[in-house]
mmCIF file of C-alpha atoms in Angstrom:
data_model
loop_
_atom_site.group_PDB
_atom_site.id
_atom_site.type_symbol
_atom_site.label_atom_id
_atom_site.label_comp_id
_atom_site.label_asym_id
_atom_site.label_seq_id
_atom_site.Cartn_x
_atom_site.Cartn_y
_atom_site.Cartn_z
ATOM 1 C CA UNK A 1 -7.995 -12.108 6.205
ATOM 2 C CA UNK A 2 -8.261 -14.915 3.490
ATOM 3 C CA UNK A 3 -4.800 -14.668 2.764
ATOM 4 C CA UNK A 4 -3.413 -15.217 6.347
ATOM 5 C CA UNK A 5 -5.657 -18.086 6.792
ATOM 6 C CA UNK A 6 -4.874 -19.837 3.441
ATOM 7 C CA UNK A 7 -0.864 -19.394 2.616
ATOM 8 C CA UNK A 8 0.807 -18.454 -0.636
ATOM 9 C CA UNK A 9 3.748 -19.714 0.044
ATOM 10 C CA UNK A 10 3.816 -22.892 -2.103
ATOM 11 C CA UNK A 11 2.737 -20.837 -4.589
ATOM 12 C CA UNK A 12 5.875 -18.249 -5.313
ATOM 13 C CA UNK A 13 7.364 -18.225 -8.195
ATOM 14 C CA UNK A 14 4.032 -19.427 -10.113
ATOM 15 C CA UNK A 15 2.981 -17.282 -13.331
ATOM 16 C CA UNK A 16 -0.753 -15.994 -13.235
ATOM 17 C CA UNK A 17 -1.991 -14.332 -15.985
ATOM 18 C CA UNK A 18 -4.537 -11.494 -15.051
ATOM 19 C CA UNK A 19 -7.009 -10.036 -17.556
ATOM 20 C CA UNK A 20 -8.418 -6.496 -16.959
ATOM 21 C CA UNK A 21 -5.654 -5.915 -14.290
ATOM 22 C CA UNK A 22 -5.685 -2.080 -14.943
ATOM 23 C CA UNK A 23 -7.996 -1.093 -12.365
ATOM 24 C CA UNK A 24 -10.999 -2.708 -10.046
ATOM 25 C CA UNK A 25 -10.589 -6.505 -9.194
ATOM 26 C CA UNK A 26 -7.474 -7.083 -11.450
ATOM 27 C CA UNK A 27 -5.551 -4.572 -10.169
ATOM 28 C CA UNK A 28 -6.000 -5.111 -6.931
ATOM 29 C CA UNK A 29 -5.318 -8.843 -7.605
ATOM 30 C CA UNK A 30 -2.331 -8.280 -8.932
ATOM 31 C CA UNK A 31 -0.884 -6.381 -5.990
ATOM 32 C CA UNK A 32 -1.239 -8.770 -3.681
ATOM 33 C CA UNK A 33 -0.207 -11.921 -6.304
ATOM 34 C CA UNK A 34 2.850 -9.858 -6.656
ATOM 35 C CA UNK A 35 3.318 -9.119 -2.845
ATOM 36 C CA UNK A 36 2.997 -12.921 -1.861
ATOM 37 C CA UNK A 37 5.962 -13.629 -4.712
ATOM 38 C CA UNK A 38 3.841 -14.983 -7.848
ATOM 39 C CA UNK A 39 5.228 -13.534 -11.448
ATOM 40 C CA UNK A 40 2.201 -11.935 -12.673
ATOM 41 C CA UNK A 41 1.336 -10.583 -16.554
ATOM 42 C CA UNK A 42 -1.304 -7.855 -16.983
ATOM 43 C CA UNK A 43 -3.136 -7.732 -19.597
ATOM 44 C CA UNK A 44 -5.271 -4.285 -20.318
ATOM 45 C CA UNK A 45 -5.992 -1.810 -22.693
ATOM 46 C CA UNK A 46 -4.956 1.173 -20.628
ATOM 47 C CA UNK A 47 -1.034 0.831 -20.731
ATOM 48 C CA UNK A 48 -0.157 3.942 -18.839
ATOM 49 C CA UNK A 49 -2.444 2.196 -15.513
ATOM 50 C CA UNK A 50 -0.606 -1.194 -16.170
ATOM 51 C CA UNK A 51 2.941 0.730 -16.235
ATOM 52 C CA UNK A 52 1.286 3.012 -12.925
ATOM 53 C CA UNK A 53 0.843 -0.195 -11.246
ATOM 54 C CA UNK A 54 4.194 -1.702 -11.589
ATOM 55 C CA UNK A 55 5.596 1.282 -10.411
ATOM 56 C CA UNK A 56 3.730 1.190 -7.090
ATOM 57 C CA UNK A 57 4.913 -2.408 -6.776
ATOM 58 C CA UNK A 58 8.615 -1.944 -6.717
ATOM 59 C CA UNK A 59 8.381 0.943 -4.900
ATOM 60 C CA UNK A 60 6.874 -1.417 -2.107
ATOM 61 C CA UNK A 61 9.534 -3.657 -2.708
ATOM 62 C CA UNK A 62 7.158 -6.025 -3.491
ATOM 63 C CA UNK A 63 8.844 -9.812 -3.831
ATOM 64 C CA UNK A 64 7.388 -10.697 -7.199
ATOM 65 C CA UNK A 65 7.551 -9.546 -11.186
ATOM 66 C CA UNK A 66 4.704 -7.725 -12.727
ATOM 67 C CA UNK A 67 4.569 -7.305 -16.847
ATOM 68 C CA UNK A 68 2.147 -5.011 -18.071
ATOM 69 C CA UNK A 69 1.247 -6.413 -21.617
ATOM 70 C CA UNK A 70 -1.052 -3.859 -23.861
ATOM 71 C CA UNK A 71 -4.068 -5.598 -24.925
ATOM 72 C CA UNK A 72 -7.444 -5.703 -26.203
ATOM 73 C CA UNK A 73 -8.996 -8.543 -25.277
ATOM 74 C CA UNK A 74 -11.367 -7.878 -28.028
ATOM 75 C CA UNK A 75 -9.406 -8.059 -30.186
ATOM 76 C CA UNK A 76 -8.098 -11.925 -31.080
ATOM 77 C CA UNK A 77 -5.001 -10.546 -32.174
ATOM 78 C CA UNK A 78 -4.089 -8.822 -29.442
ATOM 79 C CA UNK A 79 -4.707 -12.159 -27.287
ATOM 80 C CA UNK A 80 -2.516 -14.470 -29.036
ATOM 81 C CA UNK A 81 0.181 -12.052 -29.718
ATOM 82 C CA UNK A 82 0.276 -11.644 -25.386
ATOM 83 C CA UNK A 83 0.445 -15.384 -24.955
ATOM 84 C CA UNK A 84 2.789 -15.678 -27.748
ATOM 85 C CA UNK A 85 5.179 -13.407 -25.736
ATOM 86 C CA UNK A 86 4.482 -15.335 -22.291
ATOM 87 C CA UNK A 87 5.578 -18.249 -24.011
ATOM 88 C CA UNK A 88 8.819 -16.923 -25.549
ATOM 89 C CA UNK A 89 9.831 -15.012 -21.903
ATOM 90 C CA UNK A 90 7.993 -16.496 -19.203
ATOM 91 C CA UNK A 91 7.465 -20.161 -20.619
ATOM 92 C CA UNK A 92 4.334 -22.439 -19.202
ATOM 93 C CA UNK A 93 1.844 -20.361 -16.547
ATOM 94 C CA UNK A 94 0.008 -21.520 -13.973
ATOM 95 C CA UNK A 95 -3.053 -19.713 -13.531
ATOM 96 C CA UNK A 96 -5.451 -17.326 -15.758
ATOM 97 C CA UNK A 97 -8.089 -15.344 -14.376
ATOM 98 C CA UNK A 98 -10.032 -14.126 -16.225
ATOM 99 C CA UNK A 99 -11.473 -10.800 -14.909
ATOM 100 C CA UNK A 100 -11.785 -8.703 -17.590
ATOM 101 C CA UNK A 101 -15.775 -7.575 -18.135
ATOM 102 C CA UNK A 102 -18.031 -4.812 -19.421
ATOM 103 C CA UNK A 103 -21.499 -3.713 -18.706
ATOM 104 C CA UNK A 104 -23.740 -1.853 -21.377
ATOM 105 C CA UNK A 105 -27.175 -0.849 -20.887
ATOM 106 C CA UNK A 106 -28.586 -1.627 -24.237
ATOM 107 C CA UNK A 107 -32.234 -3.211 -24.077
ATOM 108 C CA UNK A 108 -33.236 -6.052 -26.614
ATOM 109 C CA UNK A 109 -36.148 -4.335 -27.993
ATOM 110 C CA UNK A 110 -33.886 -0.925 -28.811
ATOM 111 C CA UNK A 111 -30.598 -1.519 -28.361
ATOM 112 C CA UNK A 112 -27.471 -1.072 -30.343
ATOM 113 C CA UNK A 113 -26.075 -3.849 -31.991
ATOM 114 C CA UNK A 114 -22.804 -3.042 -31.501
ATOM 115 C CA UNK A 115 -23.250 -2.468 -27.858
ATOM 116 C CA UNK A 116 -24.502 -6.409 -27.714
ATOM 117 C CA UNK A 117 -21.277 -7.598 -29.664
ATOM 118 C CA UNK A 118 -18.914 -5.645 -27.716
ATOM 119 C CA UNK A 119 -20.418 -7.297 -24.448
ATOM 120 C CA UNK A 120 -20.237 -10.815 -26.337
ATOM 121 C CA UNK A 121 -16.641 -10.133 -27.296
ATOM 122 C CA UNK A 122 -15.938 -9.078 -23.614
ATOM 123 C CA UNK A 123 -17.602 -11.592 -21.772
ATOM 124 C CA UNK A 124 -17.749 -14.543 -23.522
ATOM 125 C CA UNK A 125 -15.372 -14.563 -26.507
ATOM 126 C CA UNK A 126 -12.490 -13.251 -24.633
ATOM 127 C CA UNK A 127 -12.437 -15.863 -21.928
ATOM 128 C CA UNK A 128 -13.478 -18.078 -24.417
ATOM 129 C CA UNK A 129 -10.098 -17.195 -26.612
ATOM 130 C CA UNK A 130 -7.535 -16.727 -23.490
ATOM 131 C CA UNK A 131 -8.482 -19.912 -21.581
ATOM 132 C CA UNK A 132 -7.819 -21.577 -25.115
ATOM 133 C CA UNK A 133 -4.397 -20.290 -25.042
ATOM 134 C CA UNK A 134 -3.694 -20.792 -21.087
ATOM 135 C CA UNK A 135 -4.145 -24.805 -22.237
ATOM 136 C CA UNK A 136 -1.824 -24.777 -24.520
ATOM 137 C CA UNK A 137 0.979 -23.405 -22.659
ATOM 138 C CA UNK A 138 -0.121 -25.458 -19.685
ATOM 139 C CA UNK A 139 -0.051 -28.410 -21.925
ATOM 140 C CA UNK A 140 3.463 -27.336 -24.171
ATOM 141 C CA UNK A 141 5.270 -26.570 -20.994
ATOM 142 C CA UNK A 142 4.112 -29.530 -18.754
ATOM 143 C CA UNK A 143 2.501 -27.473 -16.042
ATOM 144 C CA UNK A 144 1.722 -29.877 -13.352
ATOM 145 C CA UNK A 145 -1.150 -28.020 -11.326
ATOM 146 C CA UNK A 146 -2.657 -25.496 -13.855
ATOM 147 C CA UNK A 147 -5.734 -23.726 -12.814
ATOM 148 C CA UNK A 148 -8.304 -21.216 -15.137
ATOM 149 C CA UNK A 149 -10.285 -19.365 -12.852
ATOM 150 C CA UNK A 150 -13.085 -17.433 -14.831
ATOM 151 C CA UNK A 151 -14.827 -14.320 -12.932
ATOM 152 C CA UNK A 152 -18.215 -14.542 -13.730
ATOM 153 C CA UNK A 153 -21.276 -12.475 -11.903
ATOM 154 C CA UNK A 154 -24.215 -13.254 -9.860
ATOM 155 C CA UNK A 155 -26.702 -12.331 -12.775
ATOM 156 C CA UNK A 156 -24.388 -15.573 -14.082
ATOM 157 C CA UNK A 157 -27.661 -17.192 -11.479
ATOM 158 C CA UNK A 158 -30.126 -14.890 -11.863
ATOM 159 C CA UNK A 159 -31.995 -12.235 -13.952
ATOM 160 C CA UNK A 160 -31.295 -8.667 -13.535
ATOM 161 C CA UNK A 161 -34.291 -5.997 -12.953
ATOM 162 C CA UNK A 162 -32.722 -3.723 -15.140
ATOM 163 C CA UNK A 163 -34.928 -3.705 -18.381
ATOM 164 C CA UNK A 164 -31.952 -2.465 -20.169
ATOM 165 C CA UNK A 165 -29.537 -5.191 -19.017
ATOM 166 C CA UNK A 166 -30.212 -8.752 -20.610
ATOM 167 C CA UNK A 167 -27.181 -8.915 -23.300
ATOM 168 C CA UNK A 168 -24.727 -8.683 -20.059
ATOM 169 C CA UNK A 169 -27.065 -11.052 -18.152
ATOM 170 C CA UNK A 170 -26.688 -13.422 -21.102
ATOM 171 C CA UNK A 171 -22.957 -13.051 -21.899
ATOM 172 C CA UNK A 172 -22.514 -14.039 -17.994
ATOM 173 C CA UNK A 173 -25.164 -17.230 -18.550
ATOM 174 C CA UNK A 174 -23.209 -18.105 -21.457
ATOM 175 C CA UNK A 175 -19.947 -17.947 -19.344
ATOM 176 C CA UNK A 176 -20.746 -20.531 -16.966
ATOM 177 C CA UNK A 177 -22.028 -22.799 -19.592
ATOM 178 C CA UNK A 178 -18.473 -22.290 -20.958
ATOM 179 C CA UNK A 179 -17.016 -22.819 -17.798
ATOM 180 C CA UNK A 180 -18.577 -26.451 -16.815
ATOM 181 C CA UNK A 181 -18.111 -26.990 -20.913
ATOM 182 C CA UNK A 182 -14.227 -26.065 -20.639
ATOM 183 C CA UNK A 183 -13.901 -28.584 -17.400
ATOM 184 C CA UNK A 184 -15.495 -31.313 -19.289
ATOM 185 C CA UNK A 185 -13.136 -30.834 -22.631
ATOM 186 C CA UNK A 186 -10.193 -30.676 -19.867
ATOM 187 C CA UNK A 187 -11.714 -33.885 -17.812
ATOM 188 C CA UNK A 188 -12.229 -35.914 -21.119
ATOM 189 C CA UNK A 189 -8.919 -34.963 -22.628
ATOM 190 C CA UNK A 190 -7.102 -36.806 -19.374
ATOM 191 C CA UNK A 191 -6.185 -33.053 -18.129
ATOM 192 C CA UNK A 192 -8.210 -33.304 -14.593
ATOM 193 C CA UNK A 193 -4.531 -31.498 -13.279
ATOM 194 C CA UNK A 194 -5.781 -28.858 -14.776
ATOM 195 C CA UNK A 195 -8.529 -26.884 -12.640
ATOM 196 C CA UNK A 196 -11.189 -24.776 -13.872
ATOM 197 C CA UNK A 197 -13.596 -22.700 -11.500
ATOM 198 C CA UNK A 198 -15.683 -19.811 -11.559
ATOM 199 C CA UNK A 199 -16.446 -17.169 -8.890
ATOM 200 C CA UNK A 200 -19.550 -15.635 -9.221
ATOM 201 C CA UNK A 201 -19.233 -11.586 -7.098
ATOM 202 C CA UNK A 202 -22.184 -9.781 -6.440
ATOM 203 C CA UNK A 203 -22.039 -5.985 -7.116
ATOM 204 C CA UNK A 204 -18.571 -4.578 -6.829
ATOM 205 C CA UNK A 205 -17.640 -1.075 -6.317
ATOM 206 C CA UNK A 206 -15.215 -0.719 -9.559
ATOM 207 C CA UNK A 207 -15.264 1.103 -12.792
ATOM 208 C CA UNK A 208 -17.285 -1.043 -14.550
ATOM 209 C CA UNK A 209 -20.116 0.902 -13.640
ATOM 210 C CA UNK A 210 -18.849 4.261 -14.439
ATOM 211 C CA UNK A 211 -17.958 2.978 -17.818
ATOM 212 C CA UNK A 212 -21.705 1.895 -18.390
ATOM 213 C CA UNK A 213 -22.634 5.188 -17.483
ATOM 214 C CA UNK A 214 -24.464 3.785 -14.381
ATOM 215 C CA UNK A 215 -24.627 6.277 -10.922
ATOM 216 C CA UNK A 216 -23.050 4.706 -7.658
ATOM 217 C CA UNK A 217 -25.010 7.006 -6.317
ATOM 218 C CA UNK A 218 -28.086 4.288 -7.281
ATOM 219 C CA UNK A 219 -25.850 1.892 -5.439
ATOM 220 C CA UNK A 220 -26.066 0.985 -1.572
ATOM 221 C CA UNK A 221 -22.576 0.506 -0.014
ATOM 222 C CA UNK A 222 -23.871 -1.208 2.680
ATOM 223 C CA UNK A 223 -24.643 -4.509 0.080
ATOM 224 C CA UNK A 224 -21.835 -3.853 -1.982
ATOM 225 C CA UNK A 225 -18.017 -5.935 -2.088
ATOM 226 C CA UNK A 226 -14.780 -3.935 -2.515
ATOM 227 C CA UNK A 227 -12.104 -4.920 -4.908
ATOM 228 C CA UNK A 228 -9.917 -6.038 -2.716
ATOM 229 C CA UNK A 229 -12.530 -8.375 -0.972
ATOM 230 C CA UNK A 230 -12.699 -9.799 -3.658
ATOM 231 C CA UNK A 231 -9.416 -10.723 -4.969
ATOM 232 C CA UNK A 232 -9.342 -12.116 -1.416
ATOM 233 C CA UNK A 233 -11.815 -14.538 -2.329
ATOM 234 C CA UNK A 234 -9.533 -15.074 -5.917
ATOM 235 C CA UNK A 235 -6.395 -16.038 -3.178
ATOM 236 C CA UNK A 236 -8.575 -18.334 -1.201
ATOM 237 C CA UNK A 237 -9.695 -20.350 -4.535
ATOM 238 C CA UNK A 238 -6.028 -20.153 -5.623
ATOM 239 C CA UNK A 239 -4.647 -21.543 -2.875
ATOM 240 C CA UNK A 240 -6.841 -24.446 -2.553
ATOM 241 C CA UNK A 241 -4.378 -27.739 -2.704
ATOM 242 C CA UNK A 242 -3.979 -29.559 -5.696
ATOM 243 C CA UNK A 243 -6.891 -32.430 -5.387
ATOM 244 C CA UNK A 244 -9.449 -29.517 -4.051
ATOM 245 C CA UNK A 245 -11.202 -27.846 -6.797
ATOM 246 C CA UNK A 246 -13.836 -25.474 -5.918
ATOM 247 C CA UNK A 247 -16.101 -25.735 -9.214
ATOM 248 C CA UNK A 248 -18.136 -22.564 -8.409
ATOM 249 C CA UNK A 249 -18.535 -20.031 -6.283
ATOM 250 C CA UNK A 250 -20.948 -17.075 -5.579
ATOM 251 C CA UNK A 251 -19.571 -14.244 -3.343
ATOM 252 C CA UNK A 252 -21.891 -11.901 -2.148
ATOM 253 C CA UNK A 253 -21.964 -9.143 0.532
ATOM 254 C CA UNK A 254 -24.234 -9.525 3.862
ATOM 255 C CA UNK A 255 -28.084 -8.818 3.305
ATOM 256 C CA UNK A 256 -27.622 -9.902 -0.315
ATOM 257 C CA UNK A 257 -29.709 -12.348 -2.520
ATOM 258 C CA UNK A 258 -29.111 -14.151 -5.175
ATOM 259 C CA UNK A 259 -31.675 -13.175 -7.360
ATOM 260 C CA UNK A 260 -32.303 -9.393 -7.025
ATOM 261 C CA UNK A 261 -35.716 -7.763 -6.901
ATOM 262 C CA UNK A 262 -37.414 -4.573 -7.788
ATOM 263 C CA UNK A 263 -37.416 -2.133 -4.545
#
């Protein structure tokens, strides 16, 4: 596994902020940041799953600290109020990820408007908003090695065949413009400590589907990554030493292609 082939161990006692750590990729994340000894905030809107999770960590006797912090990342608010209480308990962090993401099939010739701004508040505003405030703690609290990991998608690189799909497609284009555009800010502000990469999954068996009201059944499991492959591949770009920074990457299962195409 990633993680026994790349060590944590330099890396306990480090605060990582997770978004969408309720289920899918940011839970899973979060128990094994937790198990390896990092001090890891939540951030969700389903409280009860955040509160779930912490339980099953100390009753695993996991090494770490997990806070569950209600939040809509929607919801600007919301974000700053969670960083503001990072920074009065936990101080400066060391990593955000930021996993949090929606799908909505809403087409661009008859789609709801409010499904569109809901995926650009999601996808791109979020991120947008949270990386903002990682900086500034990193920068308030003299973090040495900070590092904003943003979780993009594949259709980040391609187009997807779903006619009803373009706004997310978009909101994930938009993302790694943002990405390269927050690592230039950082690089010209004499921050290059500061790392900023994106990982770019394929399809991923989570709930992100079932909350877009799209079948798994339509799904083959034979091309698609679990969770916890996946916040494998979050470790391993984590881990990386100080002076490596891996800028992007696109995970994908076996058999994949980048760009999908009509069966």
């Amino acid at each position: 596994m990633i993680t026994r082939l790349y060590s944590m161990d330099h890396l306990r006692g480090h605060v990582a902020v997770v978004t969408g750590c309720s289920a899918g990729i940011g839970a899973a994340l979060a128990m094994k940041l937790v198990k390896a000894g990092l001090i890891v905030v939540g951030l969700a809107r389903r409280i009860i799953r955040l509160q779930e999770l912490k339980t099953a960590m100390e009753e695993n006797n996991m090494v770490g600290k997990f806070y569950p912090l209600e939040c809509d990342l929607t919801n600007e608010n919301d974000i700053l109020k969670a960083f503001k209480w990072i920074d009065d308990n936990l101080g400066g962090i060391h990593f955000l990820i930021n996993n949090a993401g929606i799908v909505r099939i809403s087409s661009i010739m008859g789609g709801s408007t409010d499904n569109w701004q809901e995926v650009i508040n999601c996808n791109v505003m979020a991120p947008a908003i949270c990386s903002k405030e990682a900086y500034k703690l990193m920068k308030k609290h003299d973090v040495i090695h900070g590092h904003i990991i943003q979780i993009n998608s594949i259709t980040g690189h391609s187009y997807s065949v779903n006619p009803g799909n373009k706004m997310y497609n978009a909101s994930k284009q938009a993302l790694r413009v943002l990405t390269e555009g927050l690592r230039h800010e950082i690089a010209a502000a004499g921050d290059g400590h500061i790392k900023v990469s994106s990982i770019s999954p394929g399809f991923v068996d989570t709930e992100i589907f079932d909350a877009a009201k799209i079948h798994k059944s339509k799904l083959n499991p034979s091309v698609t990554l679990s969770a916890e492959e996946m916040a494998d591949m979050i470790i391993f770009v984590m881990a990386t030493q100080p002076n490596i920074l891996i800028a992007e990457m696109i995970v994908l299962s076996r058999g994949r292609t980048i760009q999908t195409y009509p069966s």
